[in-house]
Structure formats: structure tokens, C-alpha cells
Amino acid sequence: MKHKSQVPVFLLFLCTTLNYGQNTSKDQTSKTPLPEHFWDRVEFKVGFIGTVFWSNGLSVGTEYLWKESGKTKIRKGNERTNTHQFLFNGNLGFVTNFSSKTDTGVYTNFGLTWRRTNKKGKQFGIELNPLGYYRSFLPETYEVDGDSVDRVFLPGRGFYSPSLSVGIGKQRKGKVRSGSYFNINYSPRFNYNAGTLPTFFLQYGFRFNFKNKKQ
């Protein structure tokens, strides 16, 4: 009889164990998957870039949040928290002189951004892109080869062109359009003829994300 009385106890223990295992598996599957975590860290941006007067175009890019930290300070009895971020970024742009078509080019660059955001969402950032390339496109061009004159296919040149940007922005919480930015960009073109061509551009645009529409 003692052996028979142990059977229900064993069944009760088995059922309890199975039930706990099912609850544990549900908790594990309810965790945020990696793709959602990835998209939470990625933002896209699009905007105007140019010198306003003679060279204008569009710029698109993406940012990936690498590190983030917050610093809390107490000023005048109020607690203020500033957020500091390090982001990897990449940009692709097109610029041209729409009137003369003489300063047309495509550029791309990659680097690191440091950004500070205060309690009110105002931002200040520095963007350094050591990996940069600019390809110029000239108007219709011909070359002389012996007795023949041939048209040059895609005339122009490529330049190593890193960039440094300093700018301000505004973060928008609770919106799909997550913020706006205004930068002053310095981007030299090396080996331009006999030297280096310094170029300055203005950038103005918006950042977007693909999070939930309520975010």
C-alpha cells in the first residue's frame, strides 16, 4: 500500500514540472527578438545639402546607435538629465549646379557621430567621417587620340573626401519622424589639380525610424 500511495505524488510532481516548463518557455518566447532590438537602434535621414547659391542637392543616410549614457545634474533645485550617444553613420548624396550643370557630383562617407540631447530634446552633435569619396561629373567632354576625336564616357574624377560636421537638432518624442537637424559640413577634396579643394556645405533634414507608429 505504501508503494501505491507514492504514485499519485509522483504524478502530481510530474504535472507541476511540465506546467512550470511550459510557463518558462512562454516567458522566453515573449522576450523582444533581435530584429526589433536592431530596428530600435536604427534611424534614417533625408535632407537638403548645398551651398544655397551655386551647388545644391539631396542627402540620404542612416545611423546606428552604438552606445548611450545619461548624465544627471541638479541646477537651481531641478534635476536635468542629458543623454550622450555614439552612433555609426553612413551618407550618400548628390549635388549639382542646376543653372550651369558644371559642379555635379555624387559622394558617400562613413564614420562616427557624437550627439548630446538635453531634457527638452534639443541636440548638439559632431560627425566625423574619415572614410569619404567624391565623384565629379563634367559636362560633355571629348578627347583627341591621334587623328580621331572621341567622346569621353562619364567624364570626371574621383577624390578622397572625408568630412566633419557640426550641428544642432531637435528630438521629437512620440512621433515616427524622430527629429530634425541642421549641420555645417566641411569636406575637403584631396588631389584636386595640384592641391586640396576645401568645400563647405549646409545640411538640413529630418530623421525617421520604422518603430511602432505610436513611438
CSV table of C-alpha atoms in Angstrom, one decimal:
chain,number,residue,atom,x,y,z
A,1,MET,CA,0.0,0.0,0.0
A,2,LYS,CA,2.9,2.3,0.7
A,3,HIS,CA,4.2,1.8,-2.8
A,4,LYS,CA,0.7,2.6,-4.3
A,5,SER,CA,0.4,5.8,-2.3
A,6,GLN,CA,3.6,7.2,-3.9
A,7,VAL,CA,2.2,7.0,-7.5
A,8,PRO,CA,-0.2,10.0,-7.1
A,9,VAL,CA,2.6,12.0,-5.5
A,10,PHE,CA,4.8,11.3,-8.5
A,11,LEU,CA,2.1,12.2,-11.0
A,12,LEU,CA,1.4,15.4,-9.2
A,13,PHE,CA,5.2,16.3,-9.3
A,14,LEU,CA,5.4,15.4,-13.0
A,15,CYS,CA,2.4,17.6,-13.8
A,16,THR,CA,3.8,20.5,-11.8
A,17,THR,CA,7.1,20.2,-13.6
A,18,LEU,CA,5.5,20.2,-17.1
A,19,ASN,CA,3.4,23.2,-16.2
A,20,TYR,CA,6.4,25.1,-15.0
A,21,GLY,CA,8.3,24.2,-18.1
A,22,GLN,CA,5.5,25.5,-20.4
A,23,ASN,CA,5.3,28.8,-18.5
A,24,THR,CA,9.1,29.2,-18.7
A,25,SER,CA,9.1,28.6,-22.4
A,26,LYS,CA,6.3,31.2,-22.9
A,27,ASP,CA,8.3,33.7,-20.9
A,28,GLN,CA,11.4,33.1,-23.0
A,29,THR,CA,9.5,33.4,-26.3
A,30,SER,CA,7.8,36.6,-25.1
A,31,LYS,CA,11.2,38.4,-24.9
A,32,THR,CA,11.9,41.0,-27.6
A,33,PRO,CA,13.5,39.3,-30.6
A,34,LEU,CA,16.8,40.6,-32.0
A,35,PRO,CA,15.3,42.2,-35.2
A,36,GLU,CA,13.1,44.5,-33.1
A,37,HIS,CA,16.1,45.4,-30.9
A,38,PHE,CA,18.1,46.2,-34.1
A,39,TRP,CA,15.4,48.5,-35.6
A,40,ASP,CA,15.1,50.3,-32.2
A,41,ARG,CA,18.7,51.4,-32.8
A,42,VAL,CA,18.5,52.4,-36.5
A,43,GLU,CA,17.3,55.6,-37.9
A,44,PHE,CA,17.2,57.0,-41.4
A,45,LYS,CA,17.7,60.6,-42.5
A,46,VAL,CA,17.0,62.6,-45.6
A,47,GLY,CA,17.5,66.3,-46.3
A,48,PHE,CA,18.9,69.2,-48.3
A,49,ILE,CA,22.6,69.7,-48.8
A,50,GLY,CA,24.4,72.5,-50.6
A,51,THR,CA,25.9,76.0,-50.6
A,52,VAL,CA,22.5,77.6,-51.4
A,53,PHE,CA,23.8,79.7,-54.2
A,54,TRP,CA,25.7,77.5,-56.7
A,55,SER,CA,25.6,73.9,-55.6
A,56,ASN,CA,22.5,72.1,-54.2
A,57,GLY,CA,21.2,68.6,-53.8
A,58,LEU,CA,19.9,65.8,-51.7
A,59,SER,CA,21.4,63.7,-49.0
A,60,VAL,CA,20.2,60.4,-47.5
A,61,GLY,CA,21.8,58.4,-44.7
A,62,THR,CA,21.4,56.0,-41.8
A,63,GLU,CA,22.5,55.9,-38.2
A,64,TYR,CA,23.0,53.0,-35.8
A,65,LEU,CA,23.1,53.6,-32.1
A,66,TRP,CA,26.3,52.1,-30.7
A,67,LYS,CA,26.5,53.5,-27.1
A,68,GLU,CA,24.2,55.6,-25.0
A,69,SER,CA,24.6,57.1,-21.5
A,70,GLY,CA,22.9,59.7,-19.3
A,71,LYS,CA,24.3,62.3,-17.0
A,72,THR,CA,22.1,63.8,-14.4
A,73,LYS,CA,22.8,67.3,-13.0
A,74,ILE,CA,20.9,69.4,-10.4
A,75,ARG,CA,20.6,73.1,-11.3
A,76,LYS,CA,18.6,75.5,-9.3
A,77,GLY,CA,16.9,72.7,-7.5
A,78,ASN,CA,15.8,71.0,-10.7
A,79,GLU,CA,17.1,67.6,-11.9
A,80,ARG,CA,18.2,67.6,-15.5
A,81,THR,CA,19.4,64.6,-17.5
A,82,ASN,CA,21.5,64.9,-20.7
A,83,THR,CA,21.8,61.9,-22.9
A,84,HIS,CA,25.1,61.2,-24.8
A,85,GLN,CA,25.1,58.9,-27.8
A,86,PHE,CA,27.7,57.5,-30.1
A,87,LEU,CA,26.4,56.4,-33.5
A,88,PHE,CA,27.8,54.8,-36.6
A,89,ASN,CA,26.6,56.6,-39.7
A,90,GLY,CA,26.7,56.4,-43.5
A,91,ASN,CA,25.7,59.0,-46.1
A,92,LEU,CA,25.0,59.2,-49.8
A,93,GLY,CA,24.4,62.5,-51.6
A,94,PHE,CA,24.0,64.2,-55.0
A,95,VAL,CA,24.8,67.8,-55.7
A,96,THR,CA,24.8,70.0,-58.8
A,97,ASN,CA,24.6,73.5,-60.1
A,98,PHE,CA,21.1,73.4,-61.6
A,99,SER,CA,21.8,76.5,-63.7
A,100,SER,CA,25.2,75.8,-65.3
A,101,LYS,CA,25.5,72.0,-64.7
A,102,THR,CA,29.2,72.4,-64.1
A,103,ASP,CA,29.5,71.3,-60.5
A,104,THR,CA,27.8,67.9,-60.4
A,105,GLY,CA,28.9,65.1,-58.2
A,106,VAL,CA,28.0,62.1,-56.0
A,107,TYR,CA,29.6,61.5,-52.6
A,108,THR,CA,29.5,58.9,-49.9
A,109,ASN,CA,31.1,58.8,-46.5
A,110,PHE,CA,31.1,56.7,-43.3
A,111,GLY,CA,32.1,57.5,-39.7
A,112,LEU,CA,31.1,58.2,-36.2
A,113,THR,CA,28.6,60.7,-34.6
A,114,TRP,CA,28.6,62.0,-31.1
A,115,ARG,CA,25.3,63.6,-30.0
A,116,ARG,CA,24.0,65.2,-26.8
A,117,THR,CA,20.3,65.6,-26.1
A,118,ASN,CA,19.0,67.6,-23.2
A,119,LYS,CA,15.8,67.4,-21.2
A,120,LYS,CA,13.9,69.5,-23.8
A,121,GLY,CA,15.0,67.4,-26.7
A,122,LYS,CA,17.5,70.0,-28.0
A,123,GLN,CA,20.5,68.4,-29.6
A,124,PHE,CA,24.1,69.2,-30.4
A,125,GLY,CA,26.3,66.8,-32.4
A,126,ILE,CA,29.7,66.3,-34.1
A,127,GLU,CA,30.0,64.0,-37.0
A,128,LEU,CA,33.4,62.7,-38.2
A,129,ASN,CA,33.6,60.7,-41.4
A,130,PRO,CA,37.2,59.6,-42.2
A,131,LEU,CA,36.0,57.3,-45.0
A,132,GLY,CA,34.8,59.6,-47.8
A,133,TYR,CA,34.7,59.6,-51.6
A,134,TYR,CA,33.5,62.2,-54.1
A,135,ARG,CA,33.0,61.6,-57.8
A,136,SER,CA,32.6,64.6,-60.1
A,137,PHE,CA,30.8,64.5,-63.4
A,138,LEU,CA,31.8,67.0,-66.1
A,139,PRO,CA,29.7,68.3,-69.0
A,140,GLU,CA,30.0,66.7,-72.5
A,141,THR,CA,33.8,66.2,-73.0
A,142,TYR,CA,35.9,65.0,-75.9
A,143,GLU,CA,39.4,63.7,-76.2
A,144,VAL,CA,41.9,63.7,-79.1
A,145,ASP,CA,43.5,60.3,-79.9
A,146,GLY,CA,45.8,60.7,-82.9
A,147,ASP,CA,43.6,61.8,-85.8
A,148,SER,CA,40.3,61.0,-84.1
A,149,VAL,CA,38.2,62.9,-81.7
A,150,ASP,CA,36.2,60.7,-79.3
A,151,ARG,CA,33.6,61.5,-76.7
A,152,VAL,CA,34.5,60.7,-73.2
A,153,PHE,CA,32.2,58.3,-71.3
A,154,LEU,CA,31.2,59.7,-67.9
A,155,PRO,CA,33.9,62.4,-67.8
A,156,GLY,CA,35.0,63.4,-64.3
A,157,ARG,CA,37.3,62.4,-61.5
A,158,GLY,CA,37.2,60.7,-58.1
A,159,PHE,CA,38.6,62.2,-54.9
A,160,TYR,CA,39.3,61.1,-51.4
A,161,SER,CA,36.9,63.4,-49.4
A,162,PRO,CA,36.5,62.9,-45.6
A,163,SER,CA,34.1,65.2,-43.8
A,164,LEU,CA,33.5,66.9,-40.5
A,165,SER,CA,30.0,68.2,-39.5
A,166,VAL,CA,28.9,70.3,-36.5
A,167,GLY,CA,25.2,70.9,-36.0
A,168,ILE,CA,22.1,71.2,-33.9
A,169,GLY,CA,18.8,69.5,-33.9
A,170,LYS,CA,15.5,68.8,-32.2
A,171,GLN,CA,14.3,65.4,-31.0
A,172,ARG,CA,10.6,64.6,-31.3
A,173,LYS,CA,9.3,62.0,-28.8
A,174,GLY,CA,6.2,60.0,-29.6
A,175,LYS,CA,6.5,60.6,-33.4
A,176,VAL,CA,7.5,58.4,-36.3
A,177,ARG,CA,9.6,61.4,-37.6
A,178,SER,CA,12.0,61.3,-34.7
A,179,GLY,CA,13.8,64.6,-35.2
A,180,SER,CA,15.3,67.4,-37.3
A,181,TYR,CA,18.9,68.6,-37.8
A,182,PHE,CA,20.9,71.5,-39.2
A,183,ASN,CA,24.6,70.9,-39.8
A,184,ILE,CA,27.6,72.9,-41.2
A,185,ASN,CA,29.7,70.4,-43.2
A,186,TYR,CA,33.4,70.7,-44.1
A,187,SER,CA,34.6,68.3,-46.8
A,188,PRO,CA,38.0,68.7,-48.5
A,189,ARG,CA,38.8,67.0,-51.8
A,190,PHE,CA,42.3,65.8,-51.9
A,191,ASN,CA,44.5,65.7,-55.0
A,192,TYR,CA,42.3,68.3,-56.7
A,193,ASN,CA,44.5,69.5,-59.5
A,194,ALA,CA,47.7,70.5,-57.7
A,195,GLY,CA,46.3,70.8,-54.2
A,196,THR,CA,43.3,70.4,-52.0
A,197,LEU,CA,39.9,71.9,-52.6
A,198,PRO,CA,38.1,72.9,-49.3
A,199,THR,CA,34.3,72.7,-49.6
A,200,PHE,CA,31.6,73.9,-47.1
A,201,PHE,CA,28.0,72.7,-47.2
A,202,LEU,CA,24.8,73.3,-45.3
A,203,GLN,CA,22.6,70.3,-44.3
A,204,TYR,CA,19.0,70.5,-43.2
A,205,GLY,CA,16.7,67.5,-42.9
A,206,PHE,CA,14.8,65.0,-40.8
A,207,ARG,CA,15.3,61.7,-39.2
A,208,PHE,CA,12.8,58.8,-39.4
A,209,ASN,CA,12.5,55.3,-38.0
A,210,PHE,CA,10.4,52.2,-38.5
A,211,LYS,CA,9.3,51.6,-35.0
A,212,ASN,CA,5.7,51.3,-33.9
A,213,LYS,CA,3.7,54.3,-35.2
A,214,LYS,CA,2.9,55.2,-31.6
A,215,GLN,CA,6.5,55.7,-30.9
